[in-house]
Amino acid sequence: MIKKVATLVIPGTAPFEFGIMCEVFGIDRSATGGPSFEHHVVTADPGPVMTSQGFSMNIADDLSACADADLITVPAHLIQNNDERYLQVLRDAEARGAWIMSVCSGAFVLAEAGILDGRRSTTHWMHSDRLAAEYPNTVVDPDVLFVEDRRVITSAGTASGIDAALHLIRQEFGAAAANVIARRMVVPPQRDGGQAQFIQVSVPECRDDSLAGLADWMLEHLDQELAIDELARRALMSSRTFARRFRAEFGTTPAAWLNRQRLIRAQELLEQSDLGLEPLAQRAGFGTAAVMRHHFLKVLGTTPTDYRRAFGAREAS
């Protein structure tokens, strides 16, 4: 369980991505059912540290706070040949099994430290070719929001840092805890890591022209079959046009989106109810407990029973 978090401020750090880490891990949300962390903002030489935007931040803590941190985060940062002290902190964290997470171009710092060798990774689509060329020992996926590979998470552009952080919160504390943070930040509780970085219709000009209304309806009817042909009819489109428009707007296929939303619903029900697995699977839209178990193992690496054991108790306490 993550209790202590250290966010690295390296000279040249991007302030907005730094702020995302502070927003997620630096606020005590225990009063509203969310997690609370011991969050340290650290740098090699305490004092003023220049950011990528030309102003400095005064950082009080040195890197010693990283020694027993459960998670180390690295905001966006494109400068190479970084101080060896930062790189060693990351290597030490990997060696002891701590979580490591980068936002956007922070992946370059992880790569320079050797953390990404033999791992899959991602970064902002504008920098993905450079990351792959300069660090050929990592397999760079330029088309996803974030990648988790053996307790190392790399995320794409700015907003995907939020997605990656919520993904980690969900894994460590459950769906309800992640939803508390998402609600406070006024962001969607989950965008799947496999969703495309570049979405053609990111902000529709008019809700009536988008599929947002249909997506809301789908969320209200997850327990139904929701065949693609039926959804296309509701959208007054052919099945092919609907599938193309859905991917353009949501960055993934209707089937993948439905599976992810059903998984989230099942997680919430496992945390917050005492329903048996069969009726719970039906309410979440999986049909049977066996199908639900398959999806839990495939996506979360655990079973519904083990998930309830881990997170249901937390909700009840």
mmCIF file of C-alpha atoms in Angstrom:
data_model
loop_
_atom_site.group_PDB
_atom_site.id
_atom_site.type_symbol
_atom_site.label_atom_id
_atom_site.label_comp_id
_atom_site.label_asym_id
_atom_site.label_seq_id
_atom_site.Cartn_x
_atom_site.Cartn_y
_atom_site.Cartn_z
ATOM 1 C CA MET A 1 0.000 0.000 0.000
ATOM 2 C CA ILE A 2 1.353 3.401 -0.976
ATOM 3 C CA LYS A 3 1.821 5.684 2.031
ATOM 4 C CA LYS A 4 4.837 7.862 1.245
ATOM 5 C CA VAL A 5 5.250 9.663 -2.089
ATOM 6 C CA ALA A 6 8.232 11.711 -3.296
ATOM 7 C CA THR A 7 7.980 13.996 -6.329
ATOM 8 C CA LEU A 8 11.288 14.910 -7.945
ATOM 9 C CA VAL A 9 11.876 18.539 -8.941
ATOM 10 C CA ILE A 10 14.799 18.486 -11.344
ATOM 11 C CA PRO A 11 16.021 21.790 -12.822
ATOM 12 C CA GLY A 12 13.879 22.300 -15.918
ATOM 13 C CA THR A 13 10.807 20.533 -14.517
ATOM 14 C CA ALA A 14 7.513 21.492 -16.162
ATOM 15 C CA PRO A 15 5.346 23.201 -13.513
ATOM 16 C CA PHE A 16 1.944 22.090 -14.756
ATOM 17 C CA GLU A 17 2.780 18.387 -14.689
ATOM 18 C CA PHE A 18 4.454 18.950 -11.314
ATOM 19 C CA GLY A 19 1.185 20.468 -10.112
ATOM 20 C CA ILE A 20 -0.751 17.376 -11.199
ATOM 21 C CA MET A 21 1.360 15.182 -8.917
ATOM 22 C CA CYS A 22 0.831 17.609 -6.031
ATOM 23 C CA GLU A 23 -2.916 17.687 -6.677
ATOM 24 C CA VAL A 24 -3.272 13.908 -6.709
ATOM 25 C CA PHE A 25 -0.856 12.950 -3.934
ATOM 26 C CA GLY A 26 -0.503 16.104 -1.854
ATOM 27 C CA ILE A 27 -4.074 16.634 -0.640
ATOM 28 C CA ASP A 28 -5.593 14.827 2.338
ATOM 29 C CA ARG A 29 -8.944 13.469 1.124
ATOM 30 C CA SER A 30 -9.589 11.103 4.028
ATOM 31 C CA ALA A 31 -12.566 13.184 5.213
ATOM 32 C CA THR A 32 -14.413 12.383 1.981
ATOM 33 C CA GLY A 33 -13.425 8.733 1.753
ATOM 34 C CA GLY A 34 -10.254 9.212 -0.281
ATOM 35 C CA PRO A 35 -6.640 8.381 0.532
ATOM 36 C CA SER A 36 -4.068 10.518 2.295
ATOM 37 C CA PHE A 37 -0.342 10.428 1.537
ATOM 38 C CA GLU A 38 2.832 11.654 3.127
ATOM 39 C CA HIS A 39 3.896 13.703 0.108
ATOM 40 C CA HIS A 40 7.417 15.130 -0.192
ATOM 41 C CA VAL A 41 8.571 17.535 -2.900
ATOM 42 C CA VAL A 42 12.307 16.960 -3.224
ATOM 43 C CA THR A 43 15.368 18.119 -5.133
ATOM 44 C CA ALA A 44 19.089 17.380 -5.017
ATOM 45 C CA ASP A 45 20.091 20.820 -3.750
ATOM 46 C CA PRO A 46 17.303 22.452 -1.690
ATOM 47 C CA GLY A 47 16.515 26.046 -2.502
ATOM 48 C CA PRO A 48 15.337 27.798 -5.688
ATOM 49 C CA VAL A 49 14.957 25.403 -8.637
ATOM 50 C CA MET A 50 14.339 26.830 -12.111
ATOM 51 C CA THR A 51 11.363 25.418 -14.011
ATOM 52 C CA SER A 52 10.901 24.999 -17.756
ATOM 53 C CA GLN A 53 8.808 28.187 -17.765
ATOM 54 C CA GLY A 54 11.566 30.468 -16.532
ATOM 55 C CA PHE A 55 10.490 30.935 -12.929
ATOM 56 C CA SER A 56 11.869 29.159 -9.899
ATOM 57 C CA MET A 57 10.238 27.175 -7.108
ATOM 58 C CA ASN A 58 11.720 27.052 -3.628
ATOM 59 C CA ILE A 59 12.115 23.379 -2.673
ATOM 60 C CA ALA A 60 12.909 22.660 0.971
ATOM 61 C CA ASP A 61 13.490 18.864 1.057
ATOM 62 C CA ASP A 62 16.502 16.993 -0.293
ATOM 63 C CA LEU A 63 16.536 13.539 -1.856
ATOM 64 C CA SER A 64 16.824 11.712 1.474
ATOM 65 C CA ALA A 65 13.026 11.575 1.624
ATOM 66 C CA CYS A 66 13.142 9.192 -1.345
ATOM 67 C CA ALA A 67 14.980 6.464 0.543
ATOM 68 C CA ASP A 68 11.830 4.794 1.850
ATOM 69 C CA ALA A 69 9.202 6.281 -0.476
ATOM 70 C CA ASP A 70 6.597 3.847 -1.778
ATOM 71 C CA LEU A 71 6.204 5.891 -4.963
ATOM 72 C CA ILE A 72 8.501 8.315 -6.758
ATOM 73 C CA THR A 73 6.990 10.566 -9.418
ATOM 74 C CA VAL A 74 8.842 12.427 -12.161
ATOM 75 C CA PRO A 75 6.997 15.328 -13.847
ATOM 76 C CA ALA A 76 7.671 16.337 -17.456
ATOM 77 C CA HIS A 77 11.334 17.059 -18.127
ATOM 78 C CA LEU A 78 13.229 16.975 -21.438
ATOM 79 C CA ILE A 79 16.736 18.013 -20.353
ATOM 80 C CA GLN A 80 19.332 15.263 -20.727
ATOM 81 C CA ASN A 81 22.532 14.525 -18.814
ATOM 82 C CA ASN A 82 20.772 14.924 -15.485
ATOM 83 C CA ASP A 83 22.494 14.987 -12.129
ATOM 84 C CA GLU A 84 23.468 11.421 -11.265
ATOM 85 C CA ARG A 85 21.854 11.817 -7.840
ATOM 86 C CA TYR A 86 18.361 11.862 -9.381
ATOM 87 C CA LEU A 87 19.121 8.835 -11.532
ATOM 88 C CA GLN A 88 20.447 6.852 -8.575
ATOM 89 C CA VAL A 89 17.337 7.628 -6.535
ATOM 90 C CA LEU A 90 15.258 6.029 -9.295
ATOM 91 C CA ARG A 91 17.541 2.997 -9.548
ATOM 92 C CA ASP A 92 17.380 2.490 -5.791
ATOM 93 C CA ALA A 93 13.593 2.747 -5.855
ATOM 94 C CA GLU A 94 13.353 0.138 -8.592
ATOM 95 C CA ALA A 95 15.715 -2.176 -6.721
ATOM 96 C CA ARG A 96 13.595 -2.147 -3.578
ATOM 97 C CA GLY A 97 10.327 -2.615 -5.506
ATOM 98 C CA ALA A 98 8.839 0.860 -5.083
ATOM 99 C CA TRP A 99 6.457 2.311 -7.639
ATOM 100 C CA ILE A 100 7.898 4.801 -10.157
ATOM 101 C CA MET A 101 5.735 7.030 -12.346
ATOM 102 C CA SER A 102 6.602 9.634 -14.974
ATOM 103 C CA VAL A 103 4.380 12.238 -16.590
ATOM 104 C CA CYS A 104 4.848 13.116 -20.258
ATOM 105 C CA SER A 105 8.534 13.693 -21.072
ATOM 106 C CA GLY A 106 9.537 12.628 -17.560
ATOM 107 C CA ALA A 107 9.955 9.228 -19.223
ATOM 108 C CA PHE A 108 13.302 10.470 -20.546
ATOM 109 C CA VAL A 109 14.618 10.735 -16.984
ATOM 110 C CA LEU A 110 13.519 7.160 -16.286
ATOM 111 C CA ALA A 111 15.159 6.037 -19.520
ATOM 112 C CA GLU A 112 18.412 7.850 -18.687
ATOM 113 C CA ALA A 113 18.472 6.026 -15.348
ATOM 114 C CA GLY A 114 18.033 2.694 -17.143
ATOM 115 C CA ILE A 115 14.658 2.076 -15.508
ATOM 116 C CA LEU A 116 12.917 1.549 -18.859
ATOM 117 C CA ASP A 117 15.406 -1.007 -20.184
ATOM 118 C CA GLY A 118 13.460 -4.155 -21.015
ATOM 119 C CA ARG A 119 10.158 -2.453 -20.286
ATOM 120 C CA ARG A 120 7.346 -1.070 -22.398
ATOM 121 C CA SER A 121 6.819 2.683 -22.099
ATOM 122 C CA THR A 122 5.139 5.727 -23.558
ATOM 123 C CA THR A 123 5.538 9.485 -23.615
ATOM 124 C CA HIS A 124 3.923 12.428 -25.378
ATOM 125 C CA TRP A 125 3.327 11.527 -29.026
ATOM 126 C CA MET A 126 5.551 14.440 -30.115
ATOM 127 C CA HIS A 127 8.528 12.870 -28.305
ATOM 128 C CA SER A 128 7.879 9.146 -28.790
ATOM 129 C CA ASP A 129 10.128 8.739 -31.841
ATOM 130 C CA ARG A 130 12.980 10.465 -30.016
ATOM 131 C CA LEU A 131 12.540 8.272 -26.933
ATOM 132 C CA ALA A 132 12.588 5.134 -29.077
ATOM 133 C CA ALA A 133 15.647 6.290 -31.035
ATOM 134 C CA GLU A 134 17.723 7.418 -28.053
ATOM 135 C CA TYR A 135 16.766 4.518 -25.783
ATOM 136 C CA PRO A 136 16.310 1.423 -27.984
ATOM 137 C CA ASN A 137 16.150 -0.902 -24.971
ATOM 138 C CA THR A 138 12.591 0.221 -24.212
ATOM 139 C CA VAL A 139 9.608 -0.589 -26.414
ATOM 140 C CA VAL A 140 7.788 2.720 -26.889
ATOM 141 C CA ASP A 141 4.054 2.674 -27.594
ATOM 142 C CA PRO A 142 3.139 6.131 -28.958
ATOM 143 C CA ASP A 143 -0.586 5.442 -29.201
ATOM 144 C CA VAL A 144 -1.662 4.986 -25.577
ATOM 145 C CA LEU A 145 -2.360 7.182 -22.558
ATOM 146 C CA PHE A 146 -0.139 5.285 -20.153
ATOM 147 C CA VAL A 147 1.765 2.042 -19.771
ATOM 148 C CA GLU A 148 2.336 0.020 -16.608
ATOM 149 C CA ASP A 149 5.175 -2.475 -16.691
ATOM 150 C CA ARG A 150 6.354 -4.110 -13.465
ATOM 151 C CA ARG A 151 5.613 -1.224 -11.090
ATOM 152 C CA VAL A 152 6.859 1.422 -13.511
ATOM 153 C CA ILE A 153 4.216 3.666 -15.062
ATOM 154 C CA THR A 154 4.910 6.060 -17.915
ATOM 155 C CA SER A 155 2.220 8.400 -19.180
ATOM 156 C CA ALA A 156 1.731 10.440 -22.317
ATOM 157 C CA GLY A 157 0.811 14.139 -22.539
ATOM 158 C CA THR A 158 -0.181 16.335 -19.626
ATOM 159 C CA ALA A 159 -3.726 15.126 -18.909
ATOM 160 C CA SER A 160 -2.730 11.478 -19.170
ATOM 161 C CA GLY A 161 -0.664 11.990 -16.026
ATOM 162 C CA ILE A 162 -3.995 12.275 -14.231
ATOM 163 C CA ASP A 163 -5.189 9.063 -15.884
ATOM 164 C CA ALA A 164 -2.025 7.232 -14.862
ATOM 165 C CA ALA A 165 -2.220 8.490 -11.279
ATOM 166 C CA LEU A 166 -5.882 7.488 -10.959
ATOM 167 C CA HIS A 167 -5.030 4.088 -12.426
ATOM 168 C CA LEU A 168 -2.434 3.605 -9.697
ATOM 169 C CA ILE A 169 -4.827 4.813 -6.976
ATOM 170 C CA ARG A 170 -7.440 2.397 -8.250
ATOM 171 C CA GLN A 171 -4.995 -0.502 -8.091
ATOM 172 C CA GLU A 172 -3.774 0.321 -4.605
ATOM 173 C CA PHE A 173 -6.928 1.658 -2.932
ATOM 174 C CA GLY A 174 -9.881 0.599 -5.082
ATOM 175 C CA ALA A 175 -12.314 2.263 -7.480
ATOM 176 C CA ALA A 176 -14.157 4.278 -4.835
ATOM 177 C CA ALA A 177 -10.955 6.006 -3.695
ATOM 178 C CA ALA A 178 -10.021 6.878 -7.282
ATOM 179 C CA ASN A 179 -13.505 8.260 -7.843
ATOM 180 C CA VAL A 180 -13.152 10.555 -4.813
ATOM 181 C CA ILE A 181 -10.031 12.111 -6.314
ATOM 182 C CA ALA A 182 -11.531 12.322 -9.810
ATOM 183 C CA ARG A 183 -14.643 14.016 -8.454
ATOM 184 C CA ARG A 184 -12.539 16.555 -6.548
ATOM 185 C CA MET A 185 -10.437 17.263 -9.651
ATOM 186 C CA VAL A 186 -13.550 17.311 -11.886
ATOM 187 C CA VAL A 187 -12.103 14.777 -14.338
ATOM 188 C CA PRO A 188 -13.405 11.463 -15.704
ATOM 189 C CA PRO A 189 -12.798 8.675 -13.161
ATOM 190 C CA GLN A 190 -11.174 6.447 -15.750
ATOM 191 C CA ARG A 191 -9.780 6.588 -19.238
ATOM 192 C CA ASP A 192 -8.268 3.261 -20.126
ATOM 193 C CA GLY A 193 -4.515 3.202 -20.642
ATOM 194 C CA GLY A 194 -4.992 1.667 -24.079
ATOM 195 C CA GLN A 195 -7.065 4.597 -25.270
ATOM 196 C CA ALA A 196 -5.514 6.600 -28.090
ATOM 197 C CA GLN A 197 -3.478 9.698 -27.168
ATOM 198 C CA PHE A 198 -4.910 11.748 -30.019
ATOM 199 C CA ILE A 199 -8.718 11.890 -30.075
ATOM 200 C CA GLN A 200 -10.168 13.584 -33.122
ATOM 201 C CA VAL A 201 -13.193 15.050 -31.332
ATOM 202 C CA SER A 202 -11.786 15.842 -27.901
ATOM 203 C CA VAL A 203 -14.284 18.656 -27.128
ATOM 204 C CA PRO A 204 -17.432 18.449 -29.254
ATOM 205 C CA GLU A 205 -18.798 21.844 -30.302
ATOM 206 C CA CYS A 206 -22.320 20.725 -29.471
ATOM 207 C CA ARG A 207 -23.330 17.860 -27.224
ATOM 208 C CA ASP A 208 -26.160 16.981 -29.622
ATOM 209 C CA ASP A 209 -23.565 16.374 -32.342
ATOM 210 C CA SER A 210 -21.530 14.014 -30.179
ATOM 211 C CA LEU A 211 -22.096 10.540 -28.792
ATOM 212 C CA ALA A 212 -21.858 11.732 -25.188
ATOM 213 C CA GLY A 213 -25.594 11.364 -24.635
ATOM 214 C CA LEU A 214 -25.539 7.802 -25.927
ATOM 215 C CA ALA A 215 -22.536 7.029 -23.723
ATOM 216 C CA ASP A 216 -24.524 8.245 -20.701
ATOM 217 C CA TRP A 217 -27.377 5.950 -21.732
ATOM 218 C CA MET A 218 -24.947 3.038 -22.092
ATOM 219 C CA LEU A 219 -23.712 3.622 -18.544
ATOM 220 C CA GLU A 220 -27.289 3.450 -17.288
ATOM 221 C CA HIS A 221 -27.887 0.149 -19.101
ATOM 222 C CA LEU A 222 -24.657 -1.760 -18.565
ATOM 223 C CA ASP A 223 -26.638 -4.791 -17.409
ATOM 224 C CA GLN A 224 -28.092 -5.162 -20.911
ATOM 225 C CA GLU A 225 -26.425 -6.789 -23.915
ATOM 226 C CA LEU A 226 -25.864 -3.512 -25.837
ATOM 227 C CA ALA A 227 -25.018 -4.949 -29.228
ATOM 228 C CA ILE A 228 -23.201 -2.626 -31.622
ATOM 229 C CA ASP A 229 -26.047 -2.766 -34.151
ATOM 230 C CA GLU A 230 -28.517 -1.641 -31.493
ATOM 231 C CA LEU A 231 -26.271 1.200 -30.370
ATOM 232 C CA ALA A 232 -25.823 2.300 -33.992
ATOM 233 C CA ARG A 233 -29.595 2.398 -34.452
ATOM 234 C CA ARG A 234 -29.952 4.569 -31.362
ATOM 235 C CA ALA A 235 -27.325 6.900 -32.784
ATOM 236 C CA LEU A 236 -29.169 6.896 -36.159
ATOM 237 C CA MET A 237 -26.059 5.652 -37.940
ATOM 238 C CA SER A 238 -24.894 2.588 -39.777
ATOM 239 C CA SER A 239 -22.841 0.195 -37.673
ATOM 240 C CA ARG A 240 -19.672 1.090 -39.571
ATOM 241 C CA THR A 241 -20.207 4.837 -39.201
ATOM 242 C CA PHE A 242 -21.049 4.447 -35.522
ATOM 243 C CA ALA A 243 -17.893 2.455 -34.821
ATOM 244 C CA ARG A 244 -15.778 5.044 -36.648
ATOM 245 C CA ARG A 245 -17.432 7.998 -34.874
ATOM 246 C CA PHE A 246 -17.160 6.320 -31.461
ATOM 247 C CA ARG A 247 -13.438 5.694 -31.863
ATOM 248 C CA ALA A 248 -12.909 9.247 -33.085
ATOM 249 C CA GLU A 249 -14.694 10.675 -30.031
ATOM 250 C CA PHE A 250 -13.631 8.264 -27.273
ATOM 251 C CA GLY A 251 -10.316 6.937 -28.582
ATOM 252 C CA THR A 252 -11.326 3.290 -28.361
ATOM 253 C CA THR A 253 -13.889 0.836 -29.719
ATOM 254 C CA PRO A 254 -17.441 0.596 -28.318
ATOM 255 C CA ALA A 255 -16.775 -2.963 -27.125
ATOM 256 C CA ALA A 256 -13.559 -2.021 -25.317
ATOM 257 C CA TRP A 257 -15.225 1.019 -23.749
ATOM 258 C CA LEU A 258 -18.151 -1.109 -22.533
ATOM 259 C CA ASN A 259 -15.856 -3.751 -21.061
ATOM 260 C CA ARG A 260 -13.919 -1.090 -19.151
ATOM 261 C CA GLN A 261 -17.077 0.565 -17.807
ATOM 262 C CA ARG A 262 -18.473 -2.810 -16.739
ATOM 263 C CA LEU A 263 -15.238 -3.575 -14.952
ATOM 264 C CA ILE A 264 -15.433 -0.266 -13.091
ATOM 265 C CA ARG A 265 -19.058 -0.978 -12.127
ATOM 266 C CA ALA A 266 -18.101 -4.423 -10.868
ATOM 267 C CA GLN A 267 -15.243 -2.971 -8.814
ATOM 268 C CA GLU A 268 -17.619 -0.475 -7.200
ATOM 269 C CA LEU A 269 -20.173 -3.182 -6.411
ATOM 270 C CA LEU A 270 -17.534 -5.449 -4.930
ATOM 271 C CA GLU A 271 -16.336 -2.614 -2.690
ATOM 272 C CA GLN A 272 -19.706 -1.257 -1.641
ATOM 273 C CA SER A 273 -22.164 -4.184 -1.607
ATOM 274 C CA ASP A 274 -22.455 -7.733 -0.350
ATOM 275 C CA LEU A 275 -24.064 -9.074 -3.543
ATOM 276 C CA GLY A 276 -23.104 -12.596 -4.530
ATOM 277 C CA LEU A 277 -20.828 -12.913 -7.538
ATOM 278 C CA GLU A 278 -23.499 -14.157 -9.955
ATOM 279 C CA PRO A 279 -26.047 -11.357 -9.381
ATOM 280 C CA LEU A 280 -23.207 -8.847 -9.201
ATOM 281 C CA ALA A 281 -21.862 -10.003 -12.564
ATOM 282 C CA GLN A 282 -25.324 -9.647 -14.079
ATOM 283 C CA ARG A 283 -25.778 -6.140 -12.683
ATOM 284 C CA ALA A 284 -22.370 -5.078 -14.022
ATOM 285 C CA GLY A 285 -23.214 -6.472 -17.464
ATOM 286 C CA PHE A 286 -20.854 -9.450 -17.575
ATOM 287 C CA GLY A 287 -23.692 -11.966 -17.525
ATOM 288 C CA THR A 288 -21.941 -14.626 -15.451
ATOM 289 C CA ALA A 289 -19.384 -14.723 -12.674
ATOM 290 C CA ALA A 290 -17.068 -16.774 -14.899
ATOM 291 C CA VAL A 291 -16.991 -14.070 -17.576
ATOM 292 C CA MET A 292 -16.450 -11.392 -14.938
ATOM 293 C CA ARG A 293 -13.583 -13.388 -13.435
ATOM 294 C CA HIS A 294 -11.962 -13.653 -16.865
ATOM 295 C CA HIS A 295 -11.984 -9.875 -17.309
ATOM 296 C CA PHE A 296 -10.689 -9.248 -13.785
ATOM 297 C CA LEU A 297 -7.754 -11.591 -14.343
ATOM 298 C CA LYS A 298 -7.012 -10.166 -17.786
ATOM 299 C CA VAL A 299 -7.124 -6.477 -16.830
ATOM 300 C CA LEU A 300 -6.492 -6.322 -13.069
ATOM 301 C CA GLY A 301 -4.494 -9.489 -12.537
ATOM 302 C CA THR A 302 -6.743 -10.591 -9.678
ATOM 303 C CA THR A 303 -10.065 -12.342 -9.113
ATOM 304 C CA PRO A 304 -13.322 -10.679 -8.011
ATOM 305 C CA THR A 305 -13.132 -12.573 -4.719
ATOM 306 C CA ASP A 306 -9.615 -11.371 -4.017
ATOM 307 C CA TYR A 307 -10.540 -7.847 -5.062
ATOM 308 C CA ARG A 308 -13.449 -7.793 -2.609
ATOM 309 C CA ARG A 309 -11.204 -9.184 0.112
ATOM 310 C CA ALA A 310 -8.676 -6.391 -0.496
ATOM 311 C CA PHE A 311 -10.982 -3.420 -0.982
ATOM 312 C CA GLY A 312 -14.364 -4.398 0.461
ATOM 313 C CA ALA A 313 -12.857 -4.511 3.958
ATOM 314 C CA ARG A 314 -11.453 -1.025 3.486
ATOM 315 C CA GLU A 315 -14.867 0.310 2.610
ATOM 316 C CA ALA A 316 -16.471 -1.403 5.564
ATOM 317 C CA SER A 317 -13.955 -0.075 8.080
#
